[in-house]
mmCIF file of C-alpha atoms in Angstrom:
data_model
loop_
_atom_site.group_PDB
_atom_site.id
_atom_site.type_symbol
_atom_site.label_atom_id
_atom_site.label_comp_id
_atom_site.label_asym_id
_atom_site.label_seq_id
_atom_site.Cartn_x
_atom_site.Cartn_y
_atom_site.Cartn_z
ATOM 1 C CA MET V 1 92.852 186.447 -40.029
ATOM 2 C CA LEU V 2 95.661 184.897 -38.368
ATOM 3 C CA ALA V 3 95.583 184.846 -34.420
ATOM 4 C CA PRO V 4 97.358 182.407 -32.700
ATOM 5 C CA PHE V 5 97.906 182.135 -29.191
ATOM 6 C CA ASN V 6 94.893 184.348 -28.246
ATOM 7 C CA ILE V 7 96.683 187.048 -27.522
ATOM 8 C CA PRO V 8 95.058 189.377 -25.150
ATOM 9 C CA CYS V 9 93.480 192.534 -26.314
ATOM 10 C CA ASP V 10 90.441 194.589 -25.369
ATOM 11 C CA VAL V 11 88.669 194.171 -28.113
ATOM 12 C CA ASN V 12 88.580 190.681 -27.899
ATOM 13 C CA ASN V 13 86.927 190.677 -24.538
ATOM 14 C CA ILE V 14 84.459 192.899 -26.201
ATOM 15 C CA ARG V 15 84.105 190.245 -28.830
ATOM 16 C CA GLY V 16 83.597 187.389 -26.600
ATOM 17 C CA GLN V 17 81.288 189.156 -24.553
ATOM 18 C CA LEU V 18 78.875 189.960 -27.476
ATOM 19 C CA ARG V 19 79.197 186.785 -28.990
ATOM 20 C CA HIS V 20 78.627 184.436 -25.930
ATOM 21 C CA HIS V 21 76.855 186.689 -23.233
ATOM 22 C CA TRP V 22 74.524 188.564 -25.772
ATOM 23 C CA LEU V 23 73.774 186.997 -28.794
ATOM 24 C CA GLU V 24 74.274 183.128 -28.145
ATOM 25 C CA ASN V 25 73.129 182.923 -24.894
ATOM 26 C CA GLN V 26 70.199 185.816 -24.831
ATOM 27 C CA ILE V 27 68.816 186.015 -28.135
ATOM 28 C CA LEU V 28 69.519 183.063 -30.011
ATOM 29 C CA ASN V 29 69.117 180.298 -27.835
ATOM 30 C CA LYS V 30 65.301 181.904 -27.686
ATOM 31 C CA THR V 31 62.280 180.915 -30.188
ATOM 32 C CA PRO V 32 59.646 183.564 -30.834
ATOM 33 C CA GLU V 33 57.792 180.821 -28.659
ATOM 34 C CA ASP V 34 60.044 181.042 -25.776
ATOM 35 C CA VAL V 35 59.889 185.018 -25.679
ATOM 36 C CA LEU V 36 56.096 184.877 -25.917
ATOM 37 C CA PHE V 37 55.729 182.359 -23.065
ATOM 38 C CA ILE V 38 58.387 185.198 -21.147
ATOM 39 C CA PHE V 39 55.658 187.767 -21.896
ATOM 40 C CA GLN V 40 52.531 186.173 -21.285
ATOM 41 C CA ASN V 41 53.813 184.452 -17.969
ATOM 42 C CA GLU V 42 56.323 187.152 -16.515
ATOM 43 C CA LYS V 43 55.493 190.159 -18.601
ATOM 44 C CA LYS V 44 59.002 191.718 -18.173
ATOM 45 C CA TRP V 45 62.236 190.599 -19.884
ATOM 46 C CA ASN V 46 65.070 192.348 -17.692
ATOM 47 C CA ALA V 47 67.699 192.024 -20.285
ATOM 48 C CA LEU V 48 65.534 193.313 -22.792
ATOM 49 C CA GLU V 49 64.741 196.127 -21.042
ATOM 50 C CA THR V 50 67.642 196.724 -19.183
ATOM 51 C CA GLU V 51 70.851 195.328 -20.790
ATOM 52 C CA PHE V 52 70.042 195.095 -24.692
ATOM 53 C CA GLU V 53 70.949 198.528 -25.261
ATOM 54 C CA TYR V 54 74.033 198.692 -23.568
ATOM 55 C CA ARG V 55 75.323 195.636 -25.812
ATOM 56 C CA ILE V 56 74.307 197.664 -28.888
ATOM 57 C CA ALA V 57 76.446 200.616 -27.355
ATOM 58 C CA GLN V 58 79.294 197.966 -26.971
ATOM 59 C CA ALA V 59 78.890 196.683 -30.325
ATOM 60 C CA ILE V 60 79.035 199.958 -32.115
ATOM 61 C CA LYS V 61 81.967 200.443 -30.476
ATOM 62 C CA LEU V 62 83.384 197.740 -31.262
ATOM 63 C CA SER V 63 82.911 198.163 -34.840
ATOM 64 C CA ASP V 64 84.357 201.745 -34.534
ATOM 65 C CA ASP V 65 87.418 200.208 -32.506
ATOM 66 C CA MET V 66 88.022 196.832 -34.483
ATOM 67 C CA ILE V 67 90.606 197.565 -37.086
ATOM 68 C CA GLU V 68 93.125 199.387 -34.357
ATOM 69 C CA GLY V 69 91.827 197.241 -31.576
ATOM 70 C CA PHE V 70 93.095 193.849 -33.159
ATOM 71 C CA SER V 71 96.122 195.547 -35.226
ATOM 72 C CA PRO V 72 99.321 193.460 -34.493
ATOM 73 C CA ARG V 73 101.120 197.257 -34.394
ATOM 74 C CA GLN V 74 100.224 197.289 -30.640
ATOM 75 C CA LEU V 75 102.554 194.501 -30.003
ATOM 76 C CA VAL V 76 105.697 196.873 -30.699
ATOM 77 C CA GLU V 77 104.962 198.727 -27.605
ATOM 78 C CA LYS V 78 103.781 195.379 -25.562
ATOM 79 C CA ILE V 79 106.516 192.977 -26.279
ATOM 80 C CA THR V 80 109.917 193.841 -24.087
ATOM 81 C CA LEU V 81 112.112 192.395 -26.496
ATOM 82 C CA LEU V 82 110.988 195.325 -28.849
ATOM 83 C CA SER V 83 111.867 198.140 -26.507
ATOM 84 C CA SER V 84 115.268 198.552 -27.402
ATOM 85 C CA LEU V 85 114.427 199.507 -30.933
ATOM 86 C CA SER V 86 114.797 203.132 -31.492
ATOM 87 C CA ASN V 87 111.689 205.155 -31.924
ATOM 88 C CA ASP V 88 111.778 205.595 -35.322
ATOM 89 C CA THR V 89 112.447 202.032 -36.190
ATOM 90 C CA LYS V 90 109.185 201.533 -34.042
ATOM 91 C CA ILE V 91 107.401 203.591 -35.874
ATOM 92 C CA LEU V 92 108.657 202.178 -39.111
ATOM 93 C CA LEU V 93 107.691 198.931 -37.853
ATOM 94 C CA LYS V 94 104.505 199.612 -36.595
ATOM 95 C CA ASP V 95 103.413 201.225 -39.613
ATOM 96 C CA LYS V 96 104.331 198.571 -42.051
ATOM 97 C CA ILE V 97 102.779 195.504 -39.804
ATOM 98 C CA HIS V 98 99.872 197.747 -39.643
ATOM 99 C CA LYS V 99 99.361 198.542 -43.430
ATOM 100 C CA ILE V 100 99.960 194.510 -44.261
ATOM 101 C CA TYR V 101 97.365 193.555 -41.581
ATOM 102 C CA PHE V 102 94.707 196.474 -43.077
ATOM 103 C CA GLU V 103 95.585 194.931 -46.805
ATOM 104 C CA ASN V 104 95.137 191.399 -46.084
ATOM 105 C CA SER V 105 92.675 190.930 -43.333
ATOM 106 C CA ASN V 106 89.349 192.491 -44.592
ATOM 107 C CA ILE V 107 89.032 194.061 -41.473
ATOM 108 C CA GLN V 108 87.580 196.981 -42.929
ATOM 109 C CA SER V 109 84.964 195.439 -44.962
ATOM 110 C CA ILE V 110 84.290 193.576 -41.765
ATOM 111 C CA SER V 111 83.766 196.968 -39.715
ATOM 112 C CA THR V 112 81.682 198.313 -41.979
ATOM 113 C CA ARG V 113 79.185 195.427 -42.558
ATOM 114 C CA PHE V 114 79.272 194.946 -38.679
ATOM 115 C CA LYS V 115 78.290 198.635 -38.139
ATOM 116 C CA ASP V 116 75.433 197.931 -40.616
ATOM 117 C CA ALA V 117 74.463 194.856 -38.880
ATOM 118 C CA VAL V 118 74.311 196.560 -35.597
ATOM 119 C CA LYS V 119 72.051 199.236 -37.119
ATOM 120 C CA PHE V 120 69.556 196.737 -38.006
ATOM 121 C CA LEU V 121 69.374 194.877 -34.549
ATOM 122 C CA SER V 122 69.175 197.876 -32.979
ATOM 123 C CA ASP V 123 66.297 199.094 -34.729
ATOM 124 C CA ASP V 124 64.501 195.597 -34.511
ATOM 125 C CA ILE V 125 65.009 195.801 -30.704
ATOM 126 C CA LYS V 126 63.619 198.982 -30.398
ATOM 127 C CA ALA V 127 60.415 197.700 -32.257
ATOM 128 C CA LEU V 128 60.340 194.297 -30.293
ATOM 129 C CA LYS V 129 60.584 196.832 -26.943
ATOM 130 C CA LYS V 130 57.648 199.270 -28.579
ATOM 131 C CA GLU V 131 55.279 196.033 -29.304
ATOM 132 C CA TRP V 132 56.509 194.729 -26.048
ATOM 133 C CA GLY V 133 55.080 198.068 -24.319
ATOM 134 C CA GLU V 134 52.103 198.379 -26.293
ATOM 135 C CA THR V 135 50.739 195.160 -27.112
ATOM 136 C CA THR V 136 47.743 193.323 -25.204
ATOM 137 C CA SER V 137 47.570 189.726 -24.785
ATOM 138 C CA GLY V 138 45.470 189.038 -27.499
ATOM 139 C CA GLU V 139 47.873 190.645 -30.316
ATOM 140 C CA ASN V 140 50.664 187.665 -29.543
ATOM 141 C CA ASN V 141 51.652 187.425 -33.179
ATOM 142 C CA ALA V 142 52.936 190.779 -33.160
ATOM 143 C CA ILE V 143 55.576 189.621 -30.344
ATOM 144 C CA LYS V 144 56.608 186.749 -32.500
ATOM 145 C CA GLU V 145 57.106 188.482 -35.417
ATOM 146 C CA LYS V 146 58.996 191.492 -33.826
ATOM 147 C CA TYR V 147 61.138 188.643 -32.227
ATOM 148 C CA GLN V 148 61.715 186.924 -35.558
ATOM 149 C CA ALA V 149 62.972 189.942 -36.800
ATOM 150 C CA VAL V 150 65.267 190.263 -33.964
ATOM 151 C CA LEU V 151 66.728 186.717 -34.542
ATOM 152 C CA ASP V 152 66.736 187.234 -38.383
ATOM 153 C CA SER V 153 69.442 190.264 -37.573
ATOM 154 C CA ALA V 154 71.004 188.756 -34.399
ATOM 155 C CA THR V 155 72.047 185.865 -36.682
ATOM 156 C CA LEU V 156 73.244 188.711 -39.477
ATOM 157 C CA LEU V 157 75.676 190.148 -36.469
ATOM 158 C CA TYR V 158 76.408 186.597 -35.230
ATOM 159 C CA ASN V 159 77.842 185.591 -38.640
ATOM 160 C CA LEU V 160 80.000 188.625 -38.841
ATOM 161 C CA ILE V 161 81.179 188.241 -35.334
ATOM 162 C CA LYS V 162 82.409 184.861 -35.929
ATOM 163 C CA LEU V 163 85.102 186.196 -38.565
ATOM 164 C CA LEU V 164 86.866 188.455 -36.134
ATOM 165 C CA PRO V 165 90.271 187.392 -34.567
ATOM 166 C CA LYS V 166 90.094 185.835 -30.985
ATOM 167 C CA GLY V 167 93.131 188.065 -30.098
ATOM 168 C CA VAL V 168 95.758 190.385 -31.689
ATOM 169 C CA ALA V 169 95.783 189.421 -35.627
ATOM 170 C CA LEU V 170 98.997 188.402 -37.286
ATOM 171 C CA PRO V 171 99.397 189.344 -40.870
ATOM 172 C CA MET T 1 77.194 176.401 3.415
ATOM 173 C CA ARG T 2 78.362 174.625 0.247
ATOM 174 C CA CYS T 3 78.281 176.396 -2.941
ATOM 175 C CA VAL T 4 79.012 175.577 -6.519
ATOM 176 C CA VAL T 5 79.959 177.842 -9.664
ATOM 177 C CA ILE T 6 79.086 176.089 -13.124
ATOM 178 C CA ILE T 7 81.021 177.553 -16.107
ATOM 179 C CA ASP T 8 79.961 176.438 -19.639
ATOM 180 C CA SER T 9 82.997 175.759 -21.447
ATOM 181 C CA LYS T 10 81.994 176.828 -24.622
ATOM 182 C CA ILE T 11 82.153 180.711 -23.530
ATOM 183 C CA ILE T 12 85.844 180.353 -23.227
ATOM 184 C CA ASP T 13 86.799 180.085 -26.882
ATOM 185 C CA THR T 14 89.320 177.410 -25.604
ATOM 186 C CA LYS T 15 90.018 174.012 -24.651
ATOM 187 C CA GLY T 16 90.912 172.178 -21.225
ATOM 188 C CA LEU T 17 88.970 174.708 -18.789
ATOM 189 C CA SER T 18 89.459 172.367 -16.223
ATOM 190 C CA ALA T 19 93.084 172.128 -17.002
ATOM 191 C CA TYR T 20 93.400 175.559 -16.768
ATOM 192 C CA LEU T 21 91.405 175.866 -13.445
ATOM 193 C CA SER T 22 93.279 173.328 -12.127
ATOM 194 C CA GLU T 23 96.299 174.968 -12.738
ATOM 195 C CA SER T 24 95.050 178.526 -11.648
ATOM 196 C CA VAL T 25 93.289 177.326 -8.331
ATOM 197 C CA LYS T 26 95.447 174.266 -7.274
ATOM 198 C CA ASP T 27 97.323 177.091 -4.593
ATOM 199 C CA ILE T 28 94.072 177.884 -2.974
ATOM 200 C CA SER T 29 91.415 175.675 -1.540
ATOM 201 C CA TRP T 30 89.321 175.402 -5.009
ATOM 202 C CA ARG T 31 88.926 172.183 -6.870
ATOM 203 C CA VAL T 32 87.818 171.674 -10.242
ATOM 204 C CA ALA T 33 85.576 168.264 -11.289
ATOM 205 C CA THR T 34 84.129 167.233 -14.480
ATOM 206 C CA THR T 35 81.656 164.821 -13.116
ATOM 207 C CA ILE T 36 78.958 164.389 -10.215
ATOM 208 C CA SER T 37 80.733 162.022 -8.601
ATOM 209 C CA GLU T 38 84.103 164.196 -8.698
ATOM 210 C CA VAL T 39 82.202 166.940 -7.382
ATOM 211 C CA ASP T 40 80.712 164.928 -4.295
ATOM 212 C CA ALA T 41 84.179 163.172 -3.748
ATOM 213 C CA LEU T 42 85.928 166.770 -3.140
ATOM 214 C CA LYS T 43 83.476 167.907 -0.211
ATOM 215 C CA ALA T 44 84.589 171.272 -1.166
ATOM 216 C CA ASN T 45 82.839 174.552 -0.143
ATOM 217 C CA MET T 46 82.821 175.933 -3.740
ATOM 218 C CA LEU T 47 83.496 174.406 -7.342
ATOM 219 C CA PHE T 48 83.668 175.322 -10.690
ATOM 220 C CA ILE T 49 81.978 172.739 -12.552
ATOM 221 C CA HIS T 50 82.715 172.334 -16.492
ATOM 222 C CA ILE T 51 79.368 171.491 -18.004
ATOM 223 C CA ASN T 52 77.546 171.334 -21.450
ATOM 224 C CA ASN T 53 74.228 172.417 -22.048
ATOM 225 C CA LYS T 54 73.166 168.849 -22.598
ATOM 226 C CA GLY T 55 73.774 167.518 -19.099
ATOM 227 C CA ALA T 56 72.698 170.558 -17.420
ATOM 228 C CA SER T 57 69.215 169.649 -16.205
ATOM 229 C CA ASN T 58 70.672 166.287 -14.592
ATOM 230 C CA TYR T 59 73.921 167.987 -13.056
ATOM 231 C CA ILE T 60 71.609 170.623 -11.568
ATOM 232 C CA THR T 61 69.155 168.532 -10.383
ATOM 233 C CA GLN T 62 71.813 166.258 -8.317
ATOM 234 C CA MET T 63 73.324 169.168 -6.937
ATOM 235 C CA CYS T 64 70.435 171.217 -5.339
ATOM 236 C CA LEU T 65 70.333 167.616 -3.280
ATOM 237 C CA ASN T 66 73.767 168.290 -2.003
ATOM 238 C CA TYR T 67 74.416 172.414 -2.352
ATOM 239 C CA ASP T 68 72.729 174.925 -0.185
ATOM 240 C CA GLU T 69 73.527 177.308 -3.111
ATOM 241 C CA ILE T 70 74.366 176.863 -6.981
ATOM 242 C CA TYR T 71 75.595 179.991 -8.916
ATOM 243 C CA ILE T 72 75.876 179.723 -12.590
ATOM 244 C CA THR T 73 77.086 182.056 -14.787
ATOM 245 C CA SER T 74 74.768 183.782 -17.253
ATOM 246 C CA ALA T 75 76.420 182.295 -20.139
ATOM 247 C CA ALA T 76 76.191 178.680 -18.814
ATOM 248 C CA PRO T 77 73.615 176.592 -19.233
ATOM 249 C CA SER T 78 70.526 178.096 -20.648
ATOM 250 C CA ILE T 79 68.730 180.263 -17.858
ATOM 251 C CA ASN T 80 65.207 179.065 -19.562
ATOM 252 C CA GLN T 81 66.551 175.730 -19.254
ATOM 253 C CA LEU T 82 67.343 175.999 -15.785
ATOM 254 C CA ASN T 83 64.148 177.440 -14.764
ATOM 255 C CA ARG T 84 62.378 174.564 -16.072
ATOM 256 C CA VAL T 85 63.935 172.179 -13.776
ATOM 257 C CA GLU T 86 62.140 171.634 -10.873
ATOM 258 C CA GLY T 87 63.364 172.097 -7.448
ATOM 259 C CA CYS T 88 66.129 174.792 -8.972
ATOM 260 C CA LYS T 89 65.156 177.471 -6.742
ATOM 261 C CA LYS T 90 68.564 177.116 -4.926
ATOM 262 C CA VAL T 91 70.017 178.360 -8.639
ATOM 263 C CA LYS T 92 71.081 182.036 -8.710
ATOM 264 C CA LEU T 93 72.906 183.762 -11.495
ATOM 265 C CA PHE T 94 75.983 184.748 -11.284
ATOM 266 C CA ASP T 95 76.246 187.381 -13.975
ATOM 267 C CA VAL T 96 79.127 187.953 -16.174
ATOM 268 C CA PRO T 97 80.701 191.240 -15.019
ATOM 269 C CA ILE T 98 81.068 193.559 -18.002
ATOM 270 C CA SER T 99 83.373 196.170 -16.438
ATOM 271 C CA ASP T 100 85.415 196.467 -12.897
ATOM 272 C CA GLU T 101 82.960 199.098 -11.678
ATOM 273 C CA ASN T 102 81.864 196.373 -9.680
ATOM 274 C CA GLY T 103 85.420 195.372 -8.470
ATOM 275 C CA TRP T 104 85.119 192.312 -10.868
ATOM 276 C CA LYS T 105 88.057 191.185 -11.919
ATOM 277 C CA THR T 106 87.356 190.512 -15.682
ATOM 278 C CA LEU T 107 89.318 187.549 -17.519
ATOM 279 C CA PRO T 108 89.704 187.931 -21.269
ATOM 280 C CA TRP T 109 86.633 185.574 -21.966
ATOM 281 C CA GLY T 110 84.330 188.098 -19.974
ATOM 282 C CA ILE T 111 84.258 185.893 -16.676
ATOM 283 C CA ALA T 112 85.233 186.938 -13.284
ATOM 284 C CA ILE T 113 86.681 184.230 -11.468
ATOM 285 C CA SER T 114 85.664 185.068 -7.490
ATOM 286 C CA GLU T 115 86.346 183.492 -4.363
ATOM 287 C CA TRP T 116 83.246 183.078 -1.778
ATOM 288 C CA LYS T 117 84.425 184.947 1.397
ATOM 289 C CA ASP T 118 82.202 186.241 4.555
ATOM 290 C CA GLY T 119 78.926 185.653 2.357
ATOM 291 C CA GLU T 120 80.053 187.485 -0.745
ATOM 292 C CA LEU T 121 81.769 186.494 -3.683
ATOM 293 C CA PHE T 122 85.088 188.519 -3.935
ATOM 294 C CA PRO T 123 87.501 188.893 -6.976
ATOM 295 C CA ILE T 124 90.979 186.933 -6.901
ATOM 296 C CA GLU T 125 93.583 187.949 -8.829
ATOM 297 C CA ILE T 126 94.112 184.915 -11.242
ATOM 298 C CA LEU T 127 97.475 185.000 -13.211
ATOM 299 C CA ARG T 128 95.863 186.347 -16.386
ATOM 300 C CA ARG T 129 99.204 186.992 -18.144
ATOM 301 C CA LYS T 130 100.474 183.301 -16.960
ATOM 302 C CA HIS T 131 97.819 181.821 -19.000
ATOM 303 C CA PHE T 132 97.494 183.929 -21.721
ATOM 304 C CA THR T 133 101.352 184.516 -22.019
ATOM 305 C CA PHE T 134 102.535 183.608 -25.687
ATOM 306 C CA PRO T 135 106.166 183.085 -27.465
ATOM 307 C CA GLU T 136 106.974 187.018 -27.357
ATOM 308 C CA ALA T 137 110.151 186.317 -29.291
ATOM 309 C CA LEU T 138 108.834 184.381 -32.182
ATOM 310 C CA VAL T 139 106.168 186.412 -32.441
ATOM 311 C CA SER T 140 108.473 189.634 -32.804
ATOM 312 C CA ALA T 141 110.928 187.847 -35.387
ATOM 313 C CA TYR T 142 107.501 186.911 -37.605
ATOM 314 C CA LEU T 143 106.572 190.829 -37.376
ATOM 315 C CA ILE T 144 110.153 192.107 -38.281
ATOM 316 C CA LEU T 145 110.310 189.453 -41.101
ATOM 317 C CA VAL T 146 106.741 190.322 -42.319
ATOM 318 C CA ALA T 147 108.048 193.693 -42.594
ATOM 319 C CA GLU T 148 111.255 193.029 -43.906
ATOM 320 C CA GLN T 149 109.453 190.784 -46.908
ATOM 321 C CA ALA T 150 107.599 193.987 -47.368
ATOM 322 C CA GLU T 151 110.722 196.050 -47.678
ATOM 323 C CA LEU T 152 110.739 197.711 -44.098
ATOM 324 C CA ILE T 153 114.184 199.836 -44.551
ATOM 325 C CA VAL T 154 116.053 199.748 -41.095
ATOM 326 C CA SER T 155 119.654 199.594 -40.507
ATOM 327 C CA ASP T 156 120.942 195.995 -39.688
ATOM 328 C CA ASP T 157 121.785 196.749 -36.219
ATOM 329 C CA GLU T 158 118.532 197.873 -35.288
ATOM 330 C CA LEU T 159 117.133 194.551 -35.800
ATOM 331 C CA ASN T 160 119.991 192.135 -35.715
ATOM 332 C CA LYS T 161 119.459 191.492 -32.066
ATOM 333 C CA PRO T 162 120.988 187.890 -31.198
ATOM 334 C CA SER T 163 119.091 187.512 -28.055
ATOM 335 C CA LEU T 164 115.466 188.056 -30.014
ATOM 336 C CA TRP T 165 116.597 185.461 -32.764
ATOM 337 C CA GLU T 166 118.227 183.016 -30.622
ATOM 338 C CA ASN T 167 114.911 183.254 -28.435
ATOM 339 C CA ALA T 168 112.604 182.904 -31.259
ATOM 340 C CA GLY T 169 114.426 179.914 -32.834
ATOM 341 C CA ARG T 170 113.832 178.367 -29.212
ATOM 342 C CA GLN T 171 110.529 179.241 -28.979
ATOM 343 C CA PHE T 172 109.961 177.874 -32.372
ATOM 344 C CA CYS T 173 111.460 174.587 -31.995
ATOM 345 C CA GLU T 174 109.105 174.078 -28.630
ATOM 346 C CA GLU T 175 106.305 174.941 -30.368
ATOM 347 C CA VAL T 176 106.842 172.617 -33.191
ATOM 348 C CA GLU T 177 108.036 169.644 -31.035
ATOM 349 C CA LYS T 178 105.077 170.136 -28.590
ATOM 350 C CA ARG T 179 102.465 169.559 -31.697
ATOM 351 C CA LYS T 180 104.705 167.104 -33.467
ATOM 352 C CA LEU T 181 104.423 169.062 -36.708
ATOM 353 C CA THR T 182 106.563 168.852 -39.678
ATOM 354 C CA ILE T 183 106.736 172.268 -41.052
ATOM 355 C CA PRO T 184 108.226 173.552 -44.449
ATOM 356 C CA ASN T 185 111.557 174.691 -44.113
ATOM 357 C CA MET T 186 111.931 174.180 -40.549
ATOM 358 C CA GLU T 187 115.772 173.304 -40.859
ATOM 359 C CA LEU T 188 116.432 176.831 -41.532
ATOM 360 C CA ILE T 189 115.251 177.794 -37.911
ATOM 361 C CA PRO T 190 117.594 175.956 -35.263
ATOM 362 C CA LYS T 191 116.749 175.796 -31.523
ATOM 363 C CA THR T 192 120.026 177.121 -30.745
ATOM 364 C CA LYS T 193 121.796 179.995 -32.480
ATOM 365 C CA TRP T 194 119.538 181.002 -35.234
ATOM 366 C CA LYS T 195 120.356 184.158 -36.476
ATOM 367 C CA HIS T 196 118.792 186.985 -38.599
ATOM 368 C CA PRO T 197 117.666 185.591 -41.863
ATOM 369 C CA LYS T 198 118.836 187.248 -44.828
ATOM 370 C CA GLY T 199 117.856 187.380 -48.272
ATOM 371 C CA ASN T 200 115.637 184.359 -49.821
ATOM 372 C CA ASN T 201 115.802 183.171 -46.536
ATOM 373 C CA VAL T 202 113.517 185.953 -45.138
ATOM 374 C CA SER T 203 110.489 184.407 -46.996
ATOM 375 C CA LYS T 204 111.513 180.912 -46.336
ATOM 376 C CA CYS T 205 111.586 181.508 -42.555
ATOM 377 C CA LEU T 206 108.550 183.455 -42.840
ATOM 378 C CA ILE T 207 106.949 180.546 -44.832
ATOM 379 C CA ALA T 208 107.791 178.172 -41.423
ATOM 380 C CA VAL T 209 106.726 180.265 -38.873
ATOM 381 C CA ARG T 210 103.462 181.178 -40.753
ATOM 382 C CA SER T 211 102.506 177.424 -41.049
ATOM 383 C CA LEU T 212 103.335 176.876 -37.333
ATOM 384 C CA PHE T 213 100.818 179.764 -36.559
ATOM 385 C CA GLN T 214 98.183 178.489 -39.079
ATOM 386 C CA ASN T 215 98.549 174.902 -37.163
ATOM 387 C CA ILE T 216 98.179 176.678 -34.176
ATOM 388 C CA GLU T 217 95.299 178.599 -35.102
ATOM 389 C CA GLY T 218 93.475 175.585 -36.749
ATOM 390 C CA ALA T 219 93.767 173.608 -33.489
ATOM 391 C CA GLN T 220 92.021 176.329 -31.577
ATOM 392 C CA PRO T 221 88.038 175.428 -31.589
ATOM 393 C CA LYS T 222 86.199 177.581 -33.487
#
């Protein structure tokens, strides 16, 4: 998808937060050994306990909103130069450019796969939290295994989030 | 109290963080430095440091000697890495705000840029629009051409706005010149007096503008 100028849109903020703050800097930068180290030495992992659930909800919302959120049709209302067009023309223009964007961008497929990947990651995070709450220090491998599953599903989601445009998409 | 805030460049999806911050904060009492010696030379109370993960430990260790408190964004050099740097007890997490609920101004890349005031960090109104402006006439013209090529049926009068097309032509040529590009069909889009194209010229102009956009997109860091 073509997105020159990083034209701002709300979903792009969310995309950036999920990609950089969450996936890159809270999950993918840790190995199973790192997480085991946290488990053994600090007992608590604040982000896992308090933040990941919110990020999952944010990611689900992004998968719901991304088709419209990156659509160039929002520009027809935002750009003042187009404000003098009649309402009928605006509607026609919006419909036409959204249709072309939708057909050419593969955004529907990304949205569907994104939703699935979020579900996988959510399940794996839940399993890790459960293990964290139940396991004893003698069962360290279980933490590492659960975290490896989190890493695998986070990588899947990360590869999809990299496909998203960094601003309003132009067809 | 001297404080420093470190931002990792990779989180903002764009080049030239230092340049942007320099531009944005030059009118207030902030400065931007990219090396440790620049940091020291500035003698400022609060700094943004453009830094990468590789050099983080060294920077932080040195900064601990000179600053009372060091704030990092949670997306900046990994917390794990920092936690292992001896003597970094002064390092505090300056978390990326996720909403305006706390009064933070969230910028497009998800970081609040704030100022130090009376012992607390307060948001300042960075000119977000100023930095993230785009050539609106050119984008408008492009969208109209895209829709027309796909047979948008609208009367000529509606879309034939001289101000729009003339501005779009100027913006196109400025972007091409700025990037020193050679674009197919660029001769069809003059810097002045560009008119709403008709017939075959619609697709030719589209090729020109799309080629420019692809160049811009390709130049953006992934």
